[in-house]
PDB file of C-alpha atoms in Angstrom:
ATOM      1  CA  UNK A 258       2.381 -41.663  -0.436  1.00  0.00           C
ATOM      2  CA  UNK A 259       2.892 -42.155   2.974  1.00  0.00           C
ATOM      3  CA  UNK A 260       3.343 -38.715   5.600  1.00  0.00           C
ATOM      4  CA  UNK A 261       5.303 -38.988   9.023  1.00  0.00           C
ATOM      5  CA  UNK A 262       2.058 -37.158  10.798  1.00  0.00           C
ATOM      6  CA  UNK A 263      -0.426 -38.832   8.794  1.00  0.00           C
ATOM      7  CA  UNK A 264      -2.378 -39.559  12.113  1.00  0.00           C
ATOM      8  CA  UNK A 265      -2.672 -35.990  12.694  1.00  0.00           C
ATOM      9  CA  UNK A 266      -4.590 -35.213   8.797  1.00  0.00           C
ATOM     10  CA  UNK A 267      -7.811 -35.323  10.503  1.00  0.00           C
ATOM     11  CA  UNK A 268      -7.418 -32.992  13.435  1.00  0.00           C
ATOM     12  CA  UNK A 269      -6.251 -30.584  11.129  1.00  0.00           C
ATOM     13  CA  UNK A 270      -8.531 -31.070   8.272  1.00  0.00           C
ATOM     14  CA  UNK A 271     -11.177 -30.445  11.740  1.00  0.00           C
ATOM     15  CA  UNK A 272      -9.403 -27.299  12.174  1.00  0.00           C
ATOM     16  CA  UNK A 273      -9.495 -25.656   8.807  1.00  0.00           C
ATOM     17  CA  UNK A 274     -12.903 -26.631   8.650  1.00  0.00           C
ATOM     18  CA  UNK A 275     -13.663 -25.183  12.062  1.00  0.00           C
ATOM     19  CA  UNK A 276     -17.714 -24.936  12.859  1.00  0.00           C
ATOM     20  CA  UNK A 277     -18.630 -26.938   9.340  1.00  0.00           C
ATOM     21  CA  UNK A 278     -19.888 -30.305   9.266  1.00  0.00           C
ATOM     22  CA  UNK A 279     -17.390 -32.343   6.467  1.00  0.00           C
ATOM     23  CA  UNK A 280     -20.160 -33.975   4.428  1.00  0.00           C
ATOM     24  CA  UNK A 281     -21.736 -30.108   3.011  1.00  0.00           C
ATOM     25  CA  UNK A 282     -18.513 -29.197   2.818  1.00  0.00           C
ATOM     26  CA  UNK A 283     -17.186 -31.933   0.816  1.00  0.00           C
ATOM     27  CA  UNK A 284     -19.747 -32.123  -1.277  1.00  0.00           C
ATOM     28  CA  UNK A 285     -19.257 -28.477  -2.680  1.00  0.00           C
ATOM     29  CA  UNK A 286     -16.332 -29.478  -3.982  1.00  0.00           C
ATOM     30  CA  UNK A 287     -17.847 -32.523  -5.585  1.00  0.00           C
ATOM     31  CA  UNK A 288     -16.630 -35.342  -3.491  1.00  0.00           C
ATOM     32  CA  UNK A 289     -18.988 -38.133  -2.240  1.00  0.00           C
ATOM     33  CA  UNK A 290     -20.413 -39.010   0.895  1.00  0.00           C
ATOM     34  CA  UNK A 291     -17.864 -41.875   1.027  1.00  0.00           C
ATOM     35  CA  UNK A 292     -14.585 -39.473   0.279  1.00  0.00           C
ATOM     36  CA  UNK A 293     -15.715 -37.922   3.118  1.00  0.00           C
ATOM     37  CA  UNK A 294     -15.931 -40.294   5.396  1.00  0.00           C
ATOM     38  CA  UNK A 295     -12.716 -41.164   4.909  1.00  0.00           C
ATOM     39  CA  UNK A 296     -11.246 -37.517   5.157  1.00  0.00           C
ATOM     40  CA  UNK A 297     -12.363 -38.253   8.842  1.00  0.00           C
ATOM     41  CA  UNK A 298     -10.695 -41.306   9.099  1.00  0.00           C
ATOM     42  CA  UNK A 299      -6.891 -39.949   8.323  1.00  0.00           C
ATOM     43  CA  UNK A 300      -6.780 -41.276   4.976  1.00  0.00           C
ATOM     44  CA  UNK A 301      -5.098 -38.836   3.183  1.00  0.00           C
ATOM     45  CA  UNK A 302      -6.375 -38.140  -0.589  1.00  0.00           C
ATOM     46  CA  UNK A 303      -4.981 -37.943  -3.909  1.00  0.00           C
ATOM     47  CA  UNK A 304      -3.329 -34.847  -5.328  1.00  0.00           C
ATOM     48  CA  UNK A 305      -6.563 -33.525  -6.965  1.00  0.00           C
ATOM     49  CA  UNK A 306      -8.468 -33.303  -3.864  1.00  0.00           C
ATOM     50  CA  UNK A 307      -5.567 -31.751  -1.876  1.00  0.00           C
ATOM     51  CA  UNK A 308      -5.062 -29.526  -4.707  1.00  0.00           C
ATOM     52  CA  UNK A 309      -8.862 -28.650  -4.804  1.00  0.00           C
ATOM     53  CA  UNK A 310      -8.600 -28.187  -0.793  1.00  0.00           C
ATOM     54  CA  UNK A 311      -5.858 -25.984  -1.128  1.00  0.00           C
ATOM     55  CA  UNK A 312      -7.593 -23.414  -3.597  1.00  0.00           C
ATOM     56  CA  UNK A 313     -10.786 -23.199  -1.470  1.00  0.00           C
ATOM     57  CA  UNK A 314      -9.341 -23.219   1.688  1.00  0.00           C
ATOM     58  CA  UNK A 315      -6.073 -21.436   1.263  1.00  0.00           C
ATOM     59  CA  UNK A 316      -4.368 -23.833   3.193  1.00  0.00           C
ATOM     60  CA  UNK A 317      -0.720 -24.791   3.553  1.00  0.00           C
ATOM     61  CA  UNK A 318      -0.404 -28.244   2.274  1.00  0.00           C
ATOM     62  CA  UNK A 319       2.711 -28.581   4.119  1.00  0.00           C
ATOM     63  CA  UNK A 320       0.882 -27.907   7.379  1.00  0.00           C
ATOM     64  CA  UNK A 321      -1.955 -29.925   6.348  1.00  0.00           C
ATOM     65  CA  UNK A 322      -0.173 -32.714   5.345  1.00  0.00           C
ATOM     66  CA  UNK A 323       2.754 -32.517   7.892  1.00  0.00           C
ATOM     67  CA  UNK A 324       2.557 -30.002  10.192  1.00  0.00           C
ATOM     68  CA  UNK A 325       4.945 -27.633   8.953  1.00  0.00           C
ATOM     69  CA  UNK A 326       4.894 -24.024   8.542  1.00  0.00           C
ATOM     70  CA  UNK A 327       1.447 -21.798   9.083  1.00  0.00           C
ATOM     71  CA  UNK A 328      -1.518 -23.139   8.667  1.00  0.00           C
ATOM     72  CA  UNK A 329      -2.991 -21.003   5.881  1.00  0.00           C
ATOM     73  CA  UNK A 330      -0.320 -19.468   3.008  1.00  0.00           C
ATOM     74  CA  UNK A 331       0.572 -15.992   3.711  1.00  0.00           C
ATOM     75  CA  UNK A 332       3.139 -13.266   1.996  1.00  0.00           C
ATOM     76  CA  UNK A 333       4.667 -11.751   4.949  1.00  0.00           C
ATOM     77  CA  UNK A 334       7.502  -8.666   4.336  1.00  0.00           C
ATOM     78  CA  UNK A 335       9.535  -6.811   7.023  1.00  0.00           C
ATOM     79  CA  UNK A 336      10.205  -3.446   4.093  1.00  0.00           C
ATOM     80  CA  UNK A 337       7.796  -1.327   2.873  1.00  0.00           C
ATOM     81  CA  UNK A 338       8.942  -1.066  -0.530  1.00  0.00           C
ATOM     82  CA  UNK A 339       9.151  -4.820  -0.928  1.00  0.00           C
ATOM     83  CA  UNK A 340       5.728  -4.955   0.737  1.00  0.00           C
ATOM     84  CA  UNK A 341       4.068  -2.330  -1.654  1.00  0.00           C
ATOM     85  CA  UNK A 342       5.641  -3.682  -4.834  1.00  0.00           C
ATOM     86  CA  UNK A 343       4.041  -7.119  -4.460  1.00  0.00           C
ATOM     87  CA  UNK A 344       0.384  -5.342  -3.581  1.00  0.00           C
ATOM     88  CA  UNK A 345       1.262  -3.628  -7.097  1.00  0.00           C
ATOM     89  CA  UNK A 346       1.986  -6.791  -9.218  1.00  0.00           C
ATOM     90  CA  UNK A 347      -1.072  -8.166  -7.728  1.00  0.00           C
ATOM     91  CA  UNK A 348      -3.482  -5.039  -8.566  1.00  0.00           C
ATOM     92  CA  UNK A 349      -1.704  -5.311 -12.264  1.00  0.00           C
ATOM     93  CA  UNK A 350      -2.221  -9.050 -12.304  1.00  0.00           C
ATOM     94  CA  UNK A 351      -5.989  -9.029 -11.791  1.00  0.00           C
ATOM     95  CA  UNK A 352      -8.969  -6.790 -10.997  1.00  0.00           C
ATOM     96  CA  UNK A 353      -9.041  -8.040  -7.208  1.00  0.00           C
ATOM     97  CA  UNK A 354     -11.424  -6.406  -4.462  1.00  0.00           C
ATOM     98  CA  UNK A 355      -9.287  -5.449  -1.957  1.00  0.00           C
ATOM     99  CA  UNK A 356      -9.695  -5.516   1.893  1.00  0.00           C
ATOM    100  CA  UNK A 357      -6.852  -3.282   3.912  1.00  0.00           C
ATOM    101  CA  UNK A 358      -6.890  -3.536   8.016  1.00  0.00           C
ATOM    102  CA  UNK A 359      -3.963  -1.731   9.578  1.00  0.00           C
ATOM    103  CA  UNK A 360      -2.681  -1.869  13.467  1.00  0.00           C
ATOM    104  CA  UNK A 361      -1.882   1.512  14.226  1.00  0.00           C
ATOM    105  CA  UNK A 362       0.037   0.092  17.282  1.00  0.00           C
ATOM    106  CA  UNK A 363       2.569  -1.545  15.193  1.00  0.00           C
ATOM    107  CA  UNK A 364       2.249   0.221  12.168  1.00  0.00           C
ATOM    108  CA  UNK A 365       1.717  -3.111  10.364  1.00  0.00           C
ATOM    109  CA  UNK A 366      -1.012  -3.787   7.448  1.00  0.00           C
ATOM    110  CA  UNK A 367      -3.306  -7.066   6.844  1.00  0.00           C
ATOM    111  CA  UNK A 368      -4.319  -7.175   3.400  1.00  0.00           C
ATOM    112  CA  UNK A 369      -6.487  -9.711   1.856  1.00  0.00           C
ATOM    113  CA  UNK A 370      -7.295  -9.618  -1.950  1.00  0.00           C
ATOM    114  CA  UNK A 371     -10.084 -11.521  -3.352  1.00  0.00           C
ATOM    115  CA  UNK A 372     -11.751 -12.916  -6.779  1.00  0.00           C
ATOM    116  CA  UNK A 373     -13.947 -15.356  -7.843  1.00  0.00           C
ATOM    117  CA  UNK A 374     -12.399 -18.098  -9.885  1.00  0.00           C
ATOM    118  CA  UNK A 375     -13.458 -21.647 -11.256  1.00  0.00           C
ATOM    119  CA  UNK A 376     -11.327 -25.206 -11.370  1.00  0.00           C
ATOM    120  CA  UNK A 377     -12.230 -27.991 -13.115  1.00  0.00           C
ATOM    121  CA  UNK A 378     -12.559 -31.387 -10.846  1.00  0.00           C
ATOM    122  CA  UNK A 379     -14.132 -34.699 -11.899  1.00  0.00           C
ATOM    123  CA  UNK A 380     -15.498 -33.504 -15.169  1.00  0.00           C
ATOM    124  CA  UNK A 381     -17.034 -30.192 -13.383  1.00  0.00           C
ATOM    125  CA  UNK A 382     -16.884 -26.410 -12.711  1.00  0.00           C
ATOM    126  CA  UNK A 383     -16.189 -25.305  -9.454  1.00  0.00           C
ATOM    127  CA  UNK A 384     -16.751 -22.214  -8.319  1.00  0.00           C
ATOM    128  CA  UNK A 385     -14.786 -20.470  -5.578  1.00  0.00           C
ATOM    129  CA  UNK A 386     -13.441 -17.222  -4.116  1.00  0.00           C
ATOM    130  CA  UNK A 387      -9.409 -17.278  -5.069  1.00  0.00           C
ATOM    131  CA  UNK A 388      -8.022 -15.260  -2.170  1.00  0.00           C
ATOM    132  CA  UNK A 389      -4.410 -13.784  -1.571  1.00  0.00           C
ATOM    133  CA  UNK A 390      -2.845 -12.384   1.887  1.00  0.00           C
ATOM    134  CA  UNK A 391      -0.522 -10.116   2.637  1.00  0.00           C
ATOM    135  CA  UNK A 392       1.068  -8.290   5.667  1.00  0.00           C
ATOM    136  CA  UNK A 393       3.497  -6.090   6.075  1.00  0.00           C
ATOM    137  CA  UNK A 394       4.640  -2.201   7.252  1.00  0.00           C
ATOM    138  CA  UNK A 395       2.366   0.324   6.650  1.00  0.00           C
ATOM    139  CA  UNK A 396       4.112   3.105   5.924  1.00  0.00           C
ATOM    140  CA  UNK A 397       1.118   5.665   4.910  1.00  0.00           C
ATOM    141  CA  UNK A 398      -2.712   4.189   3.994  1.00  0.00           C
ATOM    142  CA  UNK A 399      -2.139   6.177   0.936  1.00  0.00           C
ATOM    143  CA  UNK A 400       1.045   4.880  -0.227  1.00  0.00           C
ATOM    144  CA  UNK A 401      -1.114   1.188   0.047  1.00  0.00           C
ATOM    145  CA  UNK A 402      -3.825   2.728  -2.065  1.00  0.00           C
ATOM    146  CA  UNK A 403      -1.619   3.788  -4.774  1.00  0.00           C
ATOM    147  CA  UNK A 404       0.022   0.555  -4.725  1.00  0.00           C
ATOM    148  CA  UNK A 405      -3.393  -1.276  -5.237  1.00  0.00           C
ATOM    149  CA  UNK A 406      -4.512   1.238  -7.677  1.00  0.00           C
ATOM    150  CA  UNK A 407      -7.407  -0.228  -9.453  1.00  0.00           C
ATOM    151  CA  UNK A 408      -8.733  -2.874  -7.633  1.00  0.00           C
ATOM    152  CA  UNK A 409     -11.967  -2.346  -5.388  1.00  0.00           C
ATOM    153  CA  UNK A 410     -10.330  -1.071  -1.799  1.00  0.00           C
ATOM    154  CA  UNK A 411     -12.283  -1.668   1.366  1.00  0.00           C
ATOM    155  CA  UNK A 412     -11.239  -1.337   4.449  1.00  0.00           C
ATOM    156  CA  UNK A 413     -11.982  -3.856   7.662  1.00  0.00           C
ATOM    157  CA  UNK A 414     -11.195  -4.333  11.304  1.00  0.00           C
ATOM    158  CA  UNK A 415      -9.569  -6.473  13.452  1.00  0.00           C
ATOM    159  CA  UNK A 416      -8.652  -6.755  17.024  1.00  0.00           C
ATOM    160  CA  UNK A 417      -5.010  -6.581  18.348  1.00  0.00           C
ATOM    161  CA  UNK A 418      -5.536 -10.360  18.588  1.00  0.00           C
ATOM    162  CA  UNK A 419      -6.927 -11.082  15.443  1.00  0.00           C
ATOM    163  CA  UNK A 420      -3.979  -8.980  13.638  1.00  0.00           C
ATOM    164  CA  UNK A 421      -1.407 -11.265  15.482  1.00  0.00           C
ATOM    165  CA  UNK A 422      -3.494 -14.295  14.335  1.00  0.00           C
ATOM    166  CA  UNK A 423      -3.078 -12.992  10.518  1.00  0.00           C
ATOM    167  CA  UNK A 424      -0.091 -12.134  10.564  1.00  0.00           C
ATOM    168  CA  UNK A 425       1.255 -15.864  12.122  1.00  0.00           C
ATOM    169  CA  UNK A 426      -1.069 -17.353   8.852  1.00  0.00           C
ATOM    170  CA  UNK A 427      -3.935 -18.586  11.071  1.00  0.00           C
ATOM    171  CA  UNK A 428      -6.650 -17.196   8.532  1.00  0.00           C
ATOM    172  CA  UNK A 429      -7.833 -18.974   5.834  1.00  0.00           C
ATOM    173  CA  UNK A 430     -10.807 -17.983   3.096  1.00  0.00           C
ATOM    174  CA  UNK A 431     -13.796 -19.545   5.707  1.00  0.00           C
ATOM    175  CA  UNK A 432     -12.290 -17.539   8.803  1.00  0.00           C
ATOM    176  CA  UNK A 433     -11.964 -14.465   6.421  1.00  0.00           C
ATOM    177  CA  UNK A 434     -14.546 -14.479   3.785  1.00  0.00           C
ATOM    178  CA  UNK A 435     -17.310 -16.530   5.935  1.00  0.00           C
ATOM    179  CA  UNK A 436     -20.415 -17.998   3.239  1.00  0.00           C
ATOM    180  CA  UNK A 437     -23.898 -18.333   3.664  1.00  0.00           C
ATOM    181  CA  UNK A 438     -24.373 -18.745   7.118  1.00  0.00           C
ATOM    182  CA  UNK A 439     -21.359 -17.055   9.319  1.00  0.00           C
ATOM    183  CA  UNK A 440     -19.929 -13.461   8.103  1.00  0.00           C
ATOM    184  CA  UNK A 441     -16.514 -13.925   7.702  1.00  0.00           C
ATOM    185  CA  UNK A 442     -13.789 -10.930   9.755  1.00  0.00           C
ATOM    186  CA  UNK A 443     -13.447  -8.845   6.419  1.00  0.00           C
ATOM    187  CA  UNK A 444     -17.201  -8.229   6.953  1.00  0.00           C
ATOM    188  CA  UNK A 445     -16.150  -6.056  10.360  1.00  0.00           C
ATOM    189  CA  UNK A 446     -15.971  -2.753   8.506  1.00  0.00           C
ATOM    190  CA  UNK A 447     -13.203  -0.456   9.232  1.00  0.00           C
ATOM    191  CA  UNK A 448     -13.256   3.297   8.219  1.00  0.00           C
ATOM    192  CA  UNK A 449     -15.429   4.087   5.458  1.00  0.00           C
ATOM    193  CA  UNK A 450     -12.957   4.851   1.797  1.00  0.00           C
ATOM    194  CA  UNK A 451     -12.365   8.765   1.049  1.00  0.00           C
ATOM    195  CA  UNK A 452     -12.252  10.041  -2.377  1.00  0.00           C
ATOM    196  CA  UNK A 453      -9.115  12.226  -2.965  1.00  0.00           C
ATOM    197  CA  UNK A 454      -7.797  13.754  -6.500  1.00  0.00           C
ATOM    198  CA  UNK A 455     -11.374  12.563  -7.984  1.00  0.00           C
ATOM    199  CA  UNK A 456     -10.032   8.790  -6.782  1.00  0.00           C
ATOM    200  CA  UNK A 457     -11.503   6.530  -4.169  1.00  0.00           C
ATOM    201  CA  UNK A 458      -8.785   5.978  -1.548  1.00  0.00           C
ATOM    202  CA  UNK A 459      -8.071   3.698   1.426  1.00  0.00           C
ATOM    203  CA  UNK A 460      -7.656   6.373   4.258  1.00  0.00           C
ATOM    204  CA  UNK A 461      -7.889   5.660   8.044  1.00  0.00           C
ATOM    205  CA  UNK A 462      -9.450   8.223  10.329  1.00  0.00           C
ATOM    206  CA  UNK A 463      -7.660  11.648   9.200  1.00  0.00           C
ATOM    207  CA  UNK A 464      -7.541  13.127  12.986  1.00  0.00           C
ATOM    208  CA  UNK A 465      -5.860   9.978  13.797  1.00  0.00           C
ATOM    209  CA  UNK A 466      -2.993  10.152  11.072  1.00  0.00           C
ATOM    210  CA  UNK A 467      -2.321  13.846  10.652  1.00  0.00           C
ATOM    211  CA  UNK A 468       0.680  15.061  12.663  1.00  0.00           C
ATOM    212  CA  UNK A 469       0.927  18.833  11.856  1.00  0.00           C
ATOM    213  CA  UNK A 470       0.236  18.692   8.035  1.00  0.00           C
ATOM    214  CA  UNK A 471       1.763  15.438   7.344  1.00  0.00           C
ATOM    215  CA  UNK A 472       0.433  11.815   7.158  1.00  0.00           C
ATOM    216  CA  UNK A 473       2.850   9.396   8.936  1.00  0.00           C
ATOM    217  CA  UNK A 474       2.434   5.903  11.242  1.00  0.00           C
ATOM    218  CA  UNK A 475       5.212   7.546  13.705  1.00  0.00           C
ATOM    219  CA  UNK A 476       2.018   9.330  15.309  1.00  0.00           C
ATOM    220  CA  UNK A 477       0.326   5.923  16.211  1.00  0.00           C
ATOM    221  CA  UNK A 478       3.245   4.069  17.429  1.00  0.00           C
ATOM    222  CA  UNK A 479       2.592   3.461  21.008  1.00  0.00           C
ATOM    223  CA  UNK A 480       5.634   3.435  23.746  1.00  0.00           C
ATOM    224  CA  UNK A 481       6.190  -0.592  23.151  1.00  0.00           C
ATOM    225  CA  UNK A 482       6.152  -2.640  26.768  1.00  0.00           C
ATOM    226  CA  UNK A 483       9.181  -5.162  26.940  1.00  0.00           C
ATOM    227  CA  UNK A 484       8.860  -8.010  29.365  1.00  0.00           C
ATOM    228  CA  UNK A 485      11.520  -7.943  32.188  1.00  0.00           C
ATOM    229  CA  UNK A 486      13.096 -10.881  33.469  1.00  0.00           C
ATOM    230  CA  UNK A 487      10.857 -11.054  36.190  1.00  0.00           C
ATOM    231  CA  UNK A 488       7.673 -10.455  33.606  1.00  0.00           C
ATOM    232  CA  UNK A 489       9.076 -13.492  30.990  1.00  0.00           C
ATOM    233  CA  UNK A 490       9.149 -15.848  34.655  1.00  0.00           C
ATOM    234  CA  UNK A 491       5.600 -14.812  35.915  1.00  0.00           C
ATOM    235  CA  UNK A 492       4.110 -15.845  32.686  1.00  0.00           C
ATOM    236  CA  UNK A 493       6.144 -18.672  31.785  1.00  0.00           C
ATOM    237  CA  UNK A 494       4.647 -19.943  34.647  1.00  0.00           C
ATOM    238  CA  UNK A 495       1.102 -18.429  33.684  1.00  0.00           C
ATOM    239  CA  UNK A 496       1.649 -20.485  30.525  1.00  0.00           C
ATOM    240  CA  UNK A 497       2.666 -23.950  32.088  1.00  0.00           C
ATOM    241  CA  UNK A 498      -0.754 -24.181  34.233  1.00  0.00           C
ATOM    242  CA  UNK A 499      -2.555 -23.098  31.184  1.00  0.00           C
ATOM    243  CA  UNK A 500      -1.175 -26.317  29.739  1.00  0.00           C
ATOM    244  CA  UNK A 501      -1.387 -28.427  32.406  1.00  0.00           C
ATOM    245  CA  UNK A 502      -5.126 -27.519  33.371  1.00  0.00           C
ATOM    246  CA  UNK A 503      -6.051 -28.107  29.468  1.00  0.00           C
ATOM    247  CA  UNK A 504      -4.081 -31.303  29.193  1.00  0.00           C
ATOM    248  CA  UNK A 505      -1.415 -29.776  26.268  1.00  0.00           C
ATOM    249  CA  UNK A 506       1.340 -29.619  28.498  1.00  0.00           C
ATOM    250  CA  UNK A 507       3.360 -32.507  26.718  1.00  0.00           C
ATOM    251  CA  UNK A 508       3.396 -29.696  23.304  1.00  0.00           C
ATOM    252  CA  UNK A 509       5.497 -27.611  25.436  1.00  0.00           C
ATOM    253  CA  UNK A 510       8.792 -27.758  24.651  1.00  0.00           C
ATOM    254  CA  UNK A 511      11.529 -24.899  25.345  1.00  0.00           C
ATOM    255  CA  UNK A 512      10.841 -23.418  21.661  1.00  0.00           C
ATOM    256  CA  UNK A 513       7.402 -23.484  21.799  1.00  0.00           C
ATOM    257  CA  UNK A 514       7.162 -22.005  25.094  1.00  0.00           C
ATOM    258  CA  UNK A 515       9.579 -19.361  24.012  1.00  0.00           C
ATOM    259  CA  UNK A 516       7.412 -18.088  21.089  1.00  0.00           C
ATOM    260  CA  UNK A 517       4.365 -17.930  23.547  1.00  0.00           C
ATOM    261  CA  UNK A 518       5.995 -15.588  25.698  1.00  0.00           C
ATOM    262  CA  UNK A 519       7.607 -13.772  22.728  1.00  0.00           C
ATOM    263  CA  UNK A 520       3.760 -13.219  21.532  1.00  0.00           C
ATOM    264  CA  UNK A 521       2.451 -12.024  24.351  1.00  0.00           C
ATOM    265  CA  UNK A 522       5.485  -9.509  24.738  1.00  0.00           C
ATOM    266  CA  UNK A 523       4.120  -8.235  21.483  1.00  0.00           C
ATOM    267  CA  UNK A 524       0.763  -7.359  23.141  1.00  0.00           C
ATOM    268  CA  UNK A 525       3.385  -4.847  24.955  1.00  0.00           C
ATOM    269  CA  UNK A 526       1.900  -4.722  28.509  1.00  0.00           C
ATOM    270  CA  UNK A 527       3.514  -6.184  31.714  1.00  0.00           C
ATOM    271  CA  UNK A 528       2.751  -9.486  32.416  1.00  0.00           C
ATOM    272  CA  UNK A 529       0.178  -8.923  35.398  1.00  0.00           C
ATOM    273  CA  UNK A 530      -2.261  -6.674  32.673  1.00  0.00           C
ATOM    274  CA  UNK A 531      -2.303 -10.053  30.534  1.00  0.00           C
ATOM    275  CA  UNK A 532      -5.998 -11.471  30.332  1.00  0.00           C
ATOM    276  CA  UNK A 533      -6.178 -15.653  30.286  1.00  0.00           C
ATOM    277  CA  UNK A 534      -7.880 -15.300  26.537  1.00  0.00           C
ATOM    278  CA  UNK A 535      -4.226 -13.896  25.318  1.00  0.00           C
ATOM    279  CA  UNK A 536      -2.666 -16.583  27.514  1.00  0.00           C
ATOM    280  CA  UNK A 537      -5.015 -19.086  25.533  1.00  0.00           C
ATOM    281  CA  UNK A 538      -4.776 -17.432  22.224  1.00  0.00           C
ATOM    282  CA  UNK A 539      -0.946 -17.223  22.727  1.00  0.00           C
ATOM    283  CA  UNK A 540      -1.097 -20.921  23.397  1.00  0.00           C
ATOM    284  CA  UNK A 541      -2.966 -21.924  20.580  1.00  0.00           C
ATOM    285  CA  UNK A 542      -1.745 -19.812  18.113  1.00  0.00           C
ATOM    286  CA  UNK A 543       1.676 -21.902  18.762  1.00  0.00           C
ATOM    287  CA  UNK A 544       0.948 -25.490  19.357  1.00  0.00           C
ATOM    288  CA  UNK A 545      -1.550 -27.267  16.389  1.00  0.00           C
TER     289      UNK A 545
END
């Protein structure tokens, strides 16, 4: 089967891959030297080794393939109660261990849920780390605890910039779990668990939640910064010579550019606090 972006299968494959070389890599999954090889060369496999990258990886095969949508699947919900009933048919689906990171800025939760699992490929057993994510409105750490009541909760950290990155799908199971050789971002611990009611809970730093006696995120929301006119202008133009100087200009178009500025508005600080890694982040994390 032929793909309109077909050309572009290597750069991406590149870019899942990240800092691994393709040969190790593909021969995990049980390909030869000469399947990888062409994986290089924008020859675009059969369904079982797309399939096979897809369940390792966690990849989009829509992106992969063509570009579309995030790069790596995610679950993404605006309502809490939508939000904590999935994390609740997951926990009754399968004993997963559970890794919760929340932004107390926007009051939004990363979750990533993780087991090992096996496929069958070419006559053979292979061995991988089946991983689900999640993100969505945090409405109390507790209320996410309940909903992922017996899996293994751990909690993990991640950097205003990372969060954006997770919650625009730009994690897959290498950037999250890492292997043998890099420690992947749910490694970063995050406030140790409490135990509660005889139960081990997911609870972020107590001082930090309580408001009088009660447990809510409306004590972390920070006063959000919205760009004026005059901010949105000063770093469009930031943006543009960030392109230009890195040659990526051309992948600016008026709704790409828009969706940079709208992601650095949601770093909600005026435009001349901006640092040029969120410029570059905010660049990548919208042209592939």
């Amino acid at each position: 089967m032929n793909y309109p972006n077909e050309k572009e299968f290597t750069p991406r494959l590149e870019w899942v891959l990240a800092d691994r070389k393709v040969t190790p890599w593909a021969k995990k999954l049980g390909l030869s030297s000469g399947t990888a090889a062409r994986l290089l060369s924008n020859v675009v496999p059969g369904t079982d080794i797309l399939t096979a990258i897809m369940r390792t990886e966690h990849v989009n095969l829509n992106w992969l393939l063509e570009g579309k949508g995030t790069p790596f699947m995610l679950d993404s919900y605006t309502n809490a109660d939508a939000f904590e009933n999935m994390l609740s048919i997951h926990a009754q689906d399968a004993q997963y261990t559970a890794y919760l990171s929340v932004d107390m800025q926007s009051g939004m939760a990363s979750v990533v849920l993780m087991q090992p699992a096996t496929f069958e490929f070419k006559n053979k057993s292979i061995e991988y780390q089946q991983i689900e994510t999640l993100y969505g409105p945090c409405r109390n750490p507790l209320a996410l605890s309940e909903a992922l009541k017996g899996c293994d909760i751990h909690s993990f950290s991640l950097t205003q910039l990372d969060a954006m990155a997770f919650s625009r799908g730009q994690f897959g199971t290498y950037k999250l779990l890492g292997d043998d050789k890099r420690k992947g971002l749910v490694s970063k611990s995050g406030v140790d668990l409490m135990v509660q009611d005889g139960k081990s809970v997911y609870f972020t730093d107590v001082k930090r939640w309580e408001c009088g006696n009660k447990t809510s995120m409306e004590c972390l929301k920070a006063k959000n910064y919205t760009f004026t006119i005059d901010d949105k202008l000063e770093v469009l133009n930031m943006v543009i010579m960030y392109a230009e100087e890195h040659h990526i200009a051309d992948k600016l178009d008026k709704a790409t550019k828009m969706e940079v500025v709208e992601t650095l508005e949601e770093m909600h600080k005026p435009a001349s606090e901006l640092t040029p890694t969120e410029i570059e982040f905010a660049l990548r994390a919208s042209v592939h």
